[in-house]
CSV table of C-alpha atoms and ligand atoms in Angstrom, one decimal:
chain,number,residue,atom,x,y,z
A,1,UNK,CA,0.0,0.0,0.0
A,2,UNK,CA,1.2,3.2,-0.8
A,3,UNK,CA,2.3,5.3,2.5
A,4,UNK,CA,0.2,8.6,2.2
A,5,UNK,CA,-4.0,6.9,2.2
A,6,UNK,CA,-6.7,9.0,3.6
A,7,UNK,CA,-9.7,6.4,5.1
A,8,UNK,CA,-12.1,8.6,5.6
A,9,UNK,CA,-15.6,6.7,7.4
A,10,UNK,CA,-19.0,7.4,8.4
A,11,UNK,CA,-22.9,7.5,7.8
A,12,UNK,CA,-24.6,9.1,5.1
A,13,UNK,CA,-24.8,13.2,4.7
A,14,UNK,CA,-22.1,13.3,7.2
A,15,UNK,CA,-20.5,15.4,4.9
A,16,UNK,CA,-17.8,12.9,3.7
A,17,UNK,CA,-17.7,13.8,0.3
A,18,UNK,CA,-17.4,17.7,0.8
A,19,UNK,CA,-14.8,16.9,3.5
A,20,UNK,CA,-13.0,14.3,1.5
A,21,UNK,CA,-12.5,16.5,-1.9
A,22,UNK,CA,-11.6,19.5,-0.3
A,23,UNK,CA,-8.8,17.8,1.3
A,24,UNK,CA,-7.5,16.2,-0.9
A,25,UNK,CA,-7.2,19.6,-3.0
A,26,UNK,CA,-5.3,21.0,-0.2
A,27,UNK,CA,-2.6,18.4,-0.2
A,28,UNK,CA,-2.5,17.5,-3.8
A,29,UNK,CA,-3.6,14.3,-3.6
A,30,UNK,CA,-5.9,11.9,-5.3
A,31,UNK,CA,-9.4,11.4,-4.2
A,32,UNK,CA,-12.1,7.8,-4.5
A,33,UNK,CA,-15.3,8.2,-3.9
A,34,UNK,CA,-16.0,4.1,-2.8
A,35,UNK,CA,-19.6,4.6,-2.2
A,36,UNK,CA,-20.3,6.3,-6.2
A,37,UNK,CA,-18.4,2.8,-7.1
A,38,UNK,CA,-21.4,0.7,-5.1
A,39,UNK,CA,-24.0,3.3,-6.7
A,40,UNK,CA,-22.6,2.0,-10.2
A,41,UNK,CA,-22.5,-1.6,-9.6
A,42,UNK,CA,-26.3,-0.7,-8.2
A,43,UNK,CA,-27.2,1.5,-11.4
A,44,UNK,CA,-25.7,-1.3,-13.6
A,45,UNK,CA,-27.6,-3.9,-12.1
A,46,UNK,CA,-31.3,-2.3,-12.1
A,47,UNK,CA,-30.2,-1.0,-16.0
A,48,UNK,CA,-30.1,-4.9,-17.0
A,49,UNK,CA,-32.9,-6.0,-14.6
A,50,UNK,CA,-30.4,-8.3,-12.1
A,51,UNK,CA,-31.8,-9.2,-8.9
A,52,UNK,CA,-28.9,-9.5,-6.5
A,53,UNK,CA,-28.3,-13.2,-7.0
A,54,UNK,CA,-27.7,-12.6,-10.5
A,55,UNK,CA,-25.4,-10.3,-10.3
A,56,UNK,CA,-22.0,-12.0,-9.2
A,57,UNK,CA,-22.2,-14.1,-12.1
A,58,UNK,CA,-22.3,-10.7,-14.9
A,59,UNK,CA,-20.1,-8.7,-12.5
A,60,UNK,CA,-16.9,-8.6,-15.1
A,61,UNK,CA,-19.2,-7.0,-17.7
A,62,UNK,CA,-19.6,-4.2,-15.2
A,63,UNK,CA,-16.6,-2.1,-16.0
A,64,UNK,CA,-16.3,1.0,-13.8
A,65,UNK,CA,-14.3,3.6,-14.5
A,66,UNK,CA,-13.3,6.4,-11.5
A,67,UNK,CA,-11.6,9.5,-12.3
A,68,UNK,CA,-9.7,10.5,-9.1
A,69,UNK,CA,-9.5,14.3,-9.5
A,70,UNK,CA,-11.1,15.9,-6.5
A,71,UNK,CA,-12.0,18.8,-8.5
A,72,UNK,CA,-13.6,16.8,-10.9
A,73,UNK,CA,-14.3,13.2,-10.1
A,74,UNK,CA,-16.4,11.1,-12.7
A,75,UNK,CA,-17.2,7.5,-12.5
A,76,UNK,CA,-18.4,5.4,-15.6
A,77,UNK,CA,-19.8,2.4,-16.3
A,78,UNK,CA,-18.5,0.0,-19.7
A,79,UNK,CA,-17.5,3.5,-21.2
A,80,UNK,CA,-20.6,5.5,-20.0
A,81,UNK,CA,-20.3,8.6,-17.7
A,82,UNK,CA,-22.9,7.6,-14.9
A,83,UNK,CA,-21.8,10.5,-12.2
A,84,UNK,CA,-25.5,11.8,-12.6
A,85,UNK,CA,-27.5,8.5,-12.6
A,86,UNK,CA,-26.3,7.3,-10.0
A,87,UNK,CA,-27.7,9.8,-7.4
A,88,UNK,CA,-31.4,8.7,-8.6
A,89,UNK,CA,-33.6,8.3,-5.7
A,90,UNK,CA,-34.2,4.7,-7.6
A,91,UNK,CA,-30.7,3.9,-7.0
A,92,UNK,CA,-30.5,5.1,-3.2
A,93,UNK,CA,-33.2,2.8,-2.3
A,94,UNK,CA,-31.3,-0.1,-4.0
A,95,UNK,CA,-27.7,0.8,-3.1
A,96,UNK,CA,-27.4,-1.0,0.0
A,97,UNK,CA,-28.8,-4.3,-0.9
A,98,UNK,CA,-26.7,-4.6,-3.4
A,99,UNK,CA,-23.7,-3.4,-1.7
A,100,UNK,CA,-23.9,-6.0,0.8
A,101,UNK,CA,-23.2,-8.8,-1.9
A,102,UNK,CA,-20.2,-10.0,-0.4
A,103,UNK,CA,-18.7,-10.6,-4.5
A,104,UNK,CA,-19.4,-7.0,-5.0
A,105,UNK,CA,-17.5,-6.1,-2.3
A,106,UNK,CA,-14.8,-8.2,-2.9
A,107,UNK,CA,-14.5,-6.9,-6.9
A,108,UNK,CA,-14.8,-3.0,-5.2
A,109,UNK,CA,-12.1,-3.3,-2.5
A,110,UNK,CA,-9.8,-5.2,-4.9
A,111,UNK,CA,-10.1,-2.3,-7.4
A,112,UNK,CA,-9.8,0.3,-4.5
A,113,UNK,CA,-6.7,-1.0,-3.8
A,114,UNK,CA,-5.5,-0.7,-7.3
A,115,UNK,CA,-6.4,2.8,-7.2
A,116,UNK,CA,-4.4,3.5,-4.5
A,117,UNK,CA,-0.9,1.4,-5.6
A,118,UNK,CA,-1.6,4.0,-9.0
A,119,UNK,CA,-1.4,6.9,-7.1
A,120,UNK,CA,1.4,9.1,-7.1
A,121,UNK,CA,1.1,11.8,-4.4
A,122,UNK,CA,-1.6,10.2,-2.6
A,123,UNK,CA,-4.6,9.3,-2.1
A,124,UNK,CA,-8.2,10.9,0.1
A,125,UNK,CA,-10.8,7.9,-0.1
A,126,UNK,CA,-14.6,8.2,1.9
A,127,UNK,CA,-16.7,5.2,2.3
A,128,UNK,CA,-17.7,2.5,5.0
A,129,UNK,CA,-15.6,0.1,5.5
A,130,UNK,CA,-12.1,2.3,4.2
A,131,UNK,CA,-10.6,2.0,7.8
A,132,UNK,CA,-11.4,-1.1,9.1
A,133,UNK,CA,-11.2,-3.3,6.0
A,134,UNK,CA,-9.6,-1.6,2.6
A,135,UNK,CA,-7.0,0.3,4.3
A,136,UNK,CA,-6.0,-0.9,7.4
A,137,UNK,CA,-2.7,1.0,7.2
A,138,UNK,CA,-3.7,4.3,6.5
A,139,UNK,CA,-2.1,7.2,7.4
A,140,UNK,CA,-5.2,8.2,9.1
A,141,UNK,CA,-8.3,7.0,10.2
A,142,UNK,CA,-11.3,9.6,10.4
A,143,UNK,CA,-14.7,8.4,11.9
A,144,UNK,CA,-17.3,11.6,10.4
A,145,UNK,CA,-20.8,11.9,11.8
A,146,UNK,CA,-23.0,14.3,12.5
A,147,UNK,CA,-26.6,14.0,14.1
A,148,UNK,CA,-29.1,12.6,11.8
A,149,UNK,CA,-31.1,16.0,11.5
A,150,UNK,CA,-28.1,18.0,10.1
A,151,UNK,CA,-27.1,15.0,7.8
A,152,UNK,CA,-31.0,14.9,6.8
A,153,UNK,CA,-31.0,18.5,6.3
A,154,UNK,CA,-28.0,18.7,4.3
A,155,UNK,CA,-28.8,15.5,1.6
A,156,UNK,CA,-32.3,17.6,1.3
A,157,UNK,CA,-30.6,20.4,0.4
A,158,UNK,CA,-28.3,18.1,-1.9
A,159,UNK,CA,-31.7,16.4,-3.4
A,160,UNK,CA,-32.9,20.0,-4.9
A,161,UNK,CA,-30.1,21.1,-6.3
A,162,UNK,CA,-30.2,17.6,-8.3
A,163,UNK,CA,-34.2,18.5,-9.0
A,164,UNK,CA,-35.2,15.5,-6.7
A,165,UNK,CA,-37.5,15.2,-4.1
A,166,UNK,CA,-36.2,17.3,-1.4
A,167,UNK,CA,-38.3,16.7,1.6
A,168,UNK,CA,-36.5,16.6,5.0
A,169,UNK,CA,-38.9,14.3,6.8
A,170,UNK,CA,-38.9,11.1,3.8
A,171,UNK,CA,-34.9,12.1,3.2
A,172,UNK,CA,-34.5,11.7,7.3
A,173,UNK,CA,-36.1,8.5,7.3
A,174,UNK,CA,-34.5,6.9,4.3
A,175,UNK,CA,-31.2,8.2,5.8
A,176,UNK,CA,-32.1,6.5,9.3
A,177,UNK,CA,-33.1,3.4,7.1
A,178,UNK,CA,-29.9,3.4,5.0
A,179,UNK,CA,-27.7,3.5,8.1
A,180,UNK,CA,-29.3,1.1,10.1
A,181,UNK,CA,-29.0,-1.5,6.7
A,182,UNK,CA,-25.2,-0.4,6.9
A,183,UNK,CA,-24.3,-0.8,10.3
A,184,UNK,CA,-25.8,-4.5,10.5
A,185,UNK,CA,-25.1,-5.7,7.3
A,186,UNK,CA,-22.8,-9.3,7.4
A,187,UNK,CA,-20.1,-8.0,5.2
A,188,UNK,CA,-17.9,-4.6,6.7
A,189,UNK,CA,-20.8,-3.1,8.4
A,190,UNK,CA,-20.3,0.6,9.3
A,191,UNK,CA,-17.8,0.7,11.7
A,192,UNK,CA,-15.5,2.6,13.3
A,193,UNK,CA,-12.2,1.9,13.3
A,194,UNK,CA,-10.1,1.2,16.8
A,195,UNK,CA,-7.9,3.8,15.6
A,196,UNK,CA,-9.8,6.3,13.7
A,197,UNK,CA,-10.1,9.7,14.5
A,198,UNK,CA,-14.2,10.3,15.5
A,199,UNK,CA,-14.9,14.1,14.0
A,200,UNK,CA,-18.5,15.5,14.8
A,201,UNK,CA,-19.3,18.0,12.3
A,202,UNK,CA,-22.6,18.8,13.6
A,203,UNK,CA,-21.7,22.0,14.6
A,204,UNK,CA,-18.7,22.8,12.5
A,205,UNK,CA,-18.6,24.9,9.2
A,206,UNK,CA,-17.5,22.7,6.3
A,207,UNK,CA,-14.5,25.1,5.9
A,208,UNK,CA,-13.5,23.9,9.6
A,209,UNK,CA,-13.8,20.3,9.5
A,210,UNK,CA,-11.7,20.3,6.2
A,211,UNK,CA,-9.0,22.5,7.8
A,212,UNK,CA,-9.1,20.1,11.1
A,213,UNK,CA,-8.5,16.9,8.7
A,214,UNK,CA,-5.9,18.7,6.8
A,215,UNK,CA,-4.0,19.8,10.3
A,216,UNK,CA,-4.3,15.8,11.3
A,217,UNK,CA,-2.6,14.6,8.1
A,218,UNK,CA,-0.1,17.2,8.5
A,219,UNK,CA,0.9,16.1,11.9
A,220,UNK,CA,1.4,12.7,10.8
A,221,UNK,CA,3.3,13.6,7.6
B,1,DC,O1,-21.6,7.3,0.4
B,1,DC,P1,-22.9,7.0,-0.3
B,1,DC,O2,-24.2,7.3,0.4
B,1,DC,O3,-22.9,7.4,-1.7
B,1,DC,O4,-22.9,5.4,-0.4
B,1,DC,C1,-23.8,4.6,-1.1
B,1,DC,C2,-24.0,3.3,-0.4
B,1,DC,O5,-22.9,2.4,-0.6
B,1,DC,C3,-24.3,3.3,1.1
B,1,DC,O6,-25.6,3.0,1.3
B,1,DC,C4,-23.4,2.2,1.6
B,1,DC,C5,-22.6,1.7,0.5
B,1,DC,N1,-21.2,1.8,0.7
B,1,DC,C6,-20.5,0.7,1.3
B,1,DC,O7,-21.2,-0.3,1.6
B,1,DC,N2,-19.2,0.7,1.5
B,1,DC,C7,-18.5,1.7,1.1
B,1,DC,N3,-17.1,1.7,1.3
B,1,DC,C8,-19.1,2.9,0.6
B,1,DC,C9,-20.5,2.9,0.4
């Protein structure tokens, strides 16, 4: 594994992705998105009708693609830019069943491991299980939550400015639903990592909590 990895954990709308990029610019370093990867795999599967039994035996004609600029990260599908479709409120029901296929998983952690041996300066990636299962040996470990109004709030506000439903009540639930799937889930359930760094950003600016990640990487440098 290459020295400088970023795991960066926690439940959805915590903010990971805002946190993630924006660090990732400040040191120059790559950046993975590992839960866009499971929203493909998801996307690709309800595109050719596969229930999740069917898909481990199609998964190598899913070909995904992610381009790890933190300024502008893409992710395709067999050659198709899917960065859009795979925020669909269709998909976001779907995601988690199909992320807890353990031959999914397997396929996605192998090939975010091959993103990281690729990068050169280094490497910011957000997920679930980045911590305690595809990195163990980061650099640093960050555990981000936030309470599950100001997550609900903020993928609400995400939701409109994609032109989908944007109602804070059915987004809290389907929040409080998707992390409850992903905390008990039989393969790399939410977690936090023994030695990961918990960061509550309820009551932090987005500017702040960036700035405190940088300032943690930068004491371990
Ligand atoms: O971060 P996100 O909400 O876009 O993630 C979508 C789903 O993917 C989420 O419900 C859980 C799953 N996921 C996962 O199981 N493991 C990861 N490392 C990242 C995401």
């Amino acid at each position: 594994m290459p020295p400088n990895v970023i795991a960066i954990d926690g439940p959805s709308g915590s903010g990971k992705s805002s946190v993630s990029k924006g660090v990732a610019q400040i040191l120059g370093y790559d950046y993975l998105d590992t839960g866009a990867m499971y929203r493909a795999v998801t996307w690709w599967a309800l595109d050719q009708g596969l229930a999740e039994v069917d898909v481990p035996a199609r998964l190598e004609q899913c070909v995904i693609v992610s381009r790890t600029d933190p300024t502008d990260p893409q992710i395709s599908v067999n050659g198709v830019d899917v960065s859009e479709a795979i925020r669909t409120p269709e998909v976001t029901a779907a995601v988690s069943r199909y992320s807890a296929v353990p031959e999914v998983r397997a396929a996605l952690v192998a090939q975010q491991r091959q993103v990281a041996e690729h990068t050169s300066q280094g490497l910011v990636a957000e997920g679930r299980d980045l911590g305690t299962v595809v990195f163990p040996d980061a650099l640093l470990k960050v555990y981000l939550t936030a309470d599950v109004e100001a997550r609900a709030r903020r993928r609400a506000a995400e939701n409109a400015e994609r032109g989908h439903d944007a109602d804070v009540s059915t987004t809290h639930q389907s929040l409080a639903e998707r992390d409850r799937a992903d905390s008990q889930r039989a393969v790399s359930p939410l977690q936090i990592a023994d030695d990961a760094v918990e960061v509550d950003a309820t009551y932090m600016t987005l500017a702040e909590v960036i700035d405190h990640v940088a300032a943690l990487v930068k004491e371990r440098l």
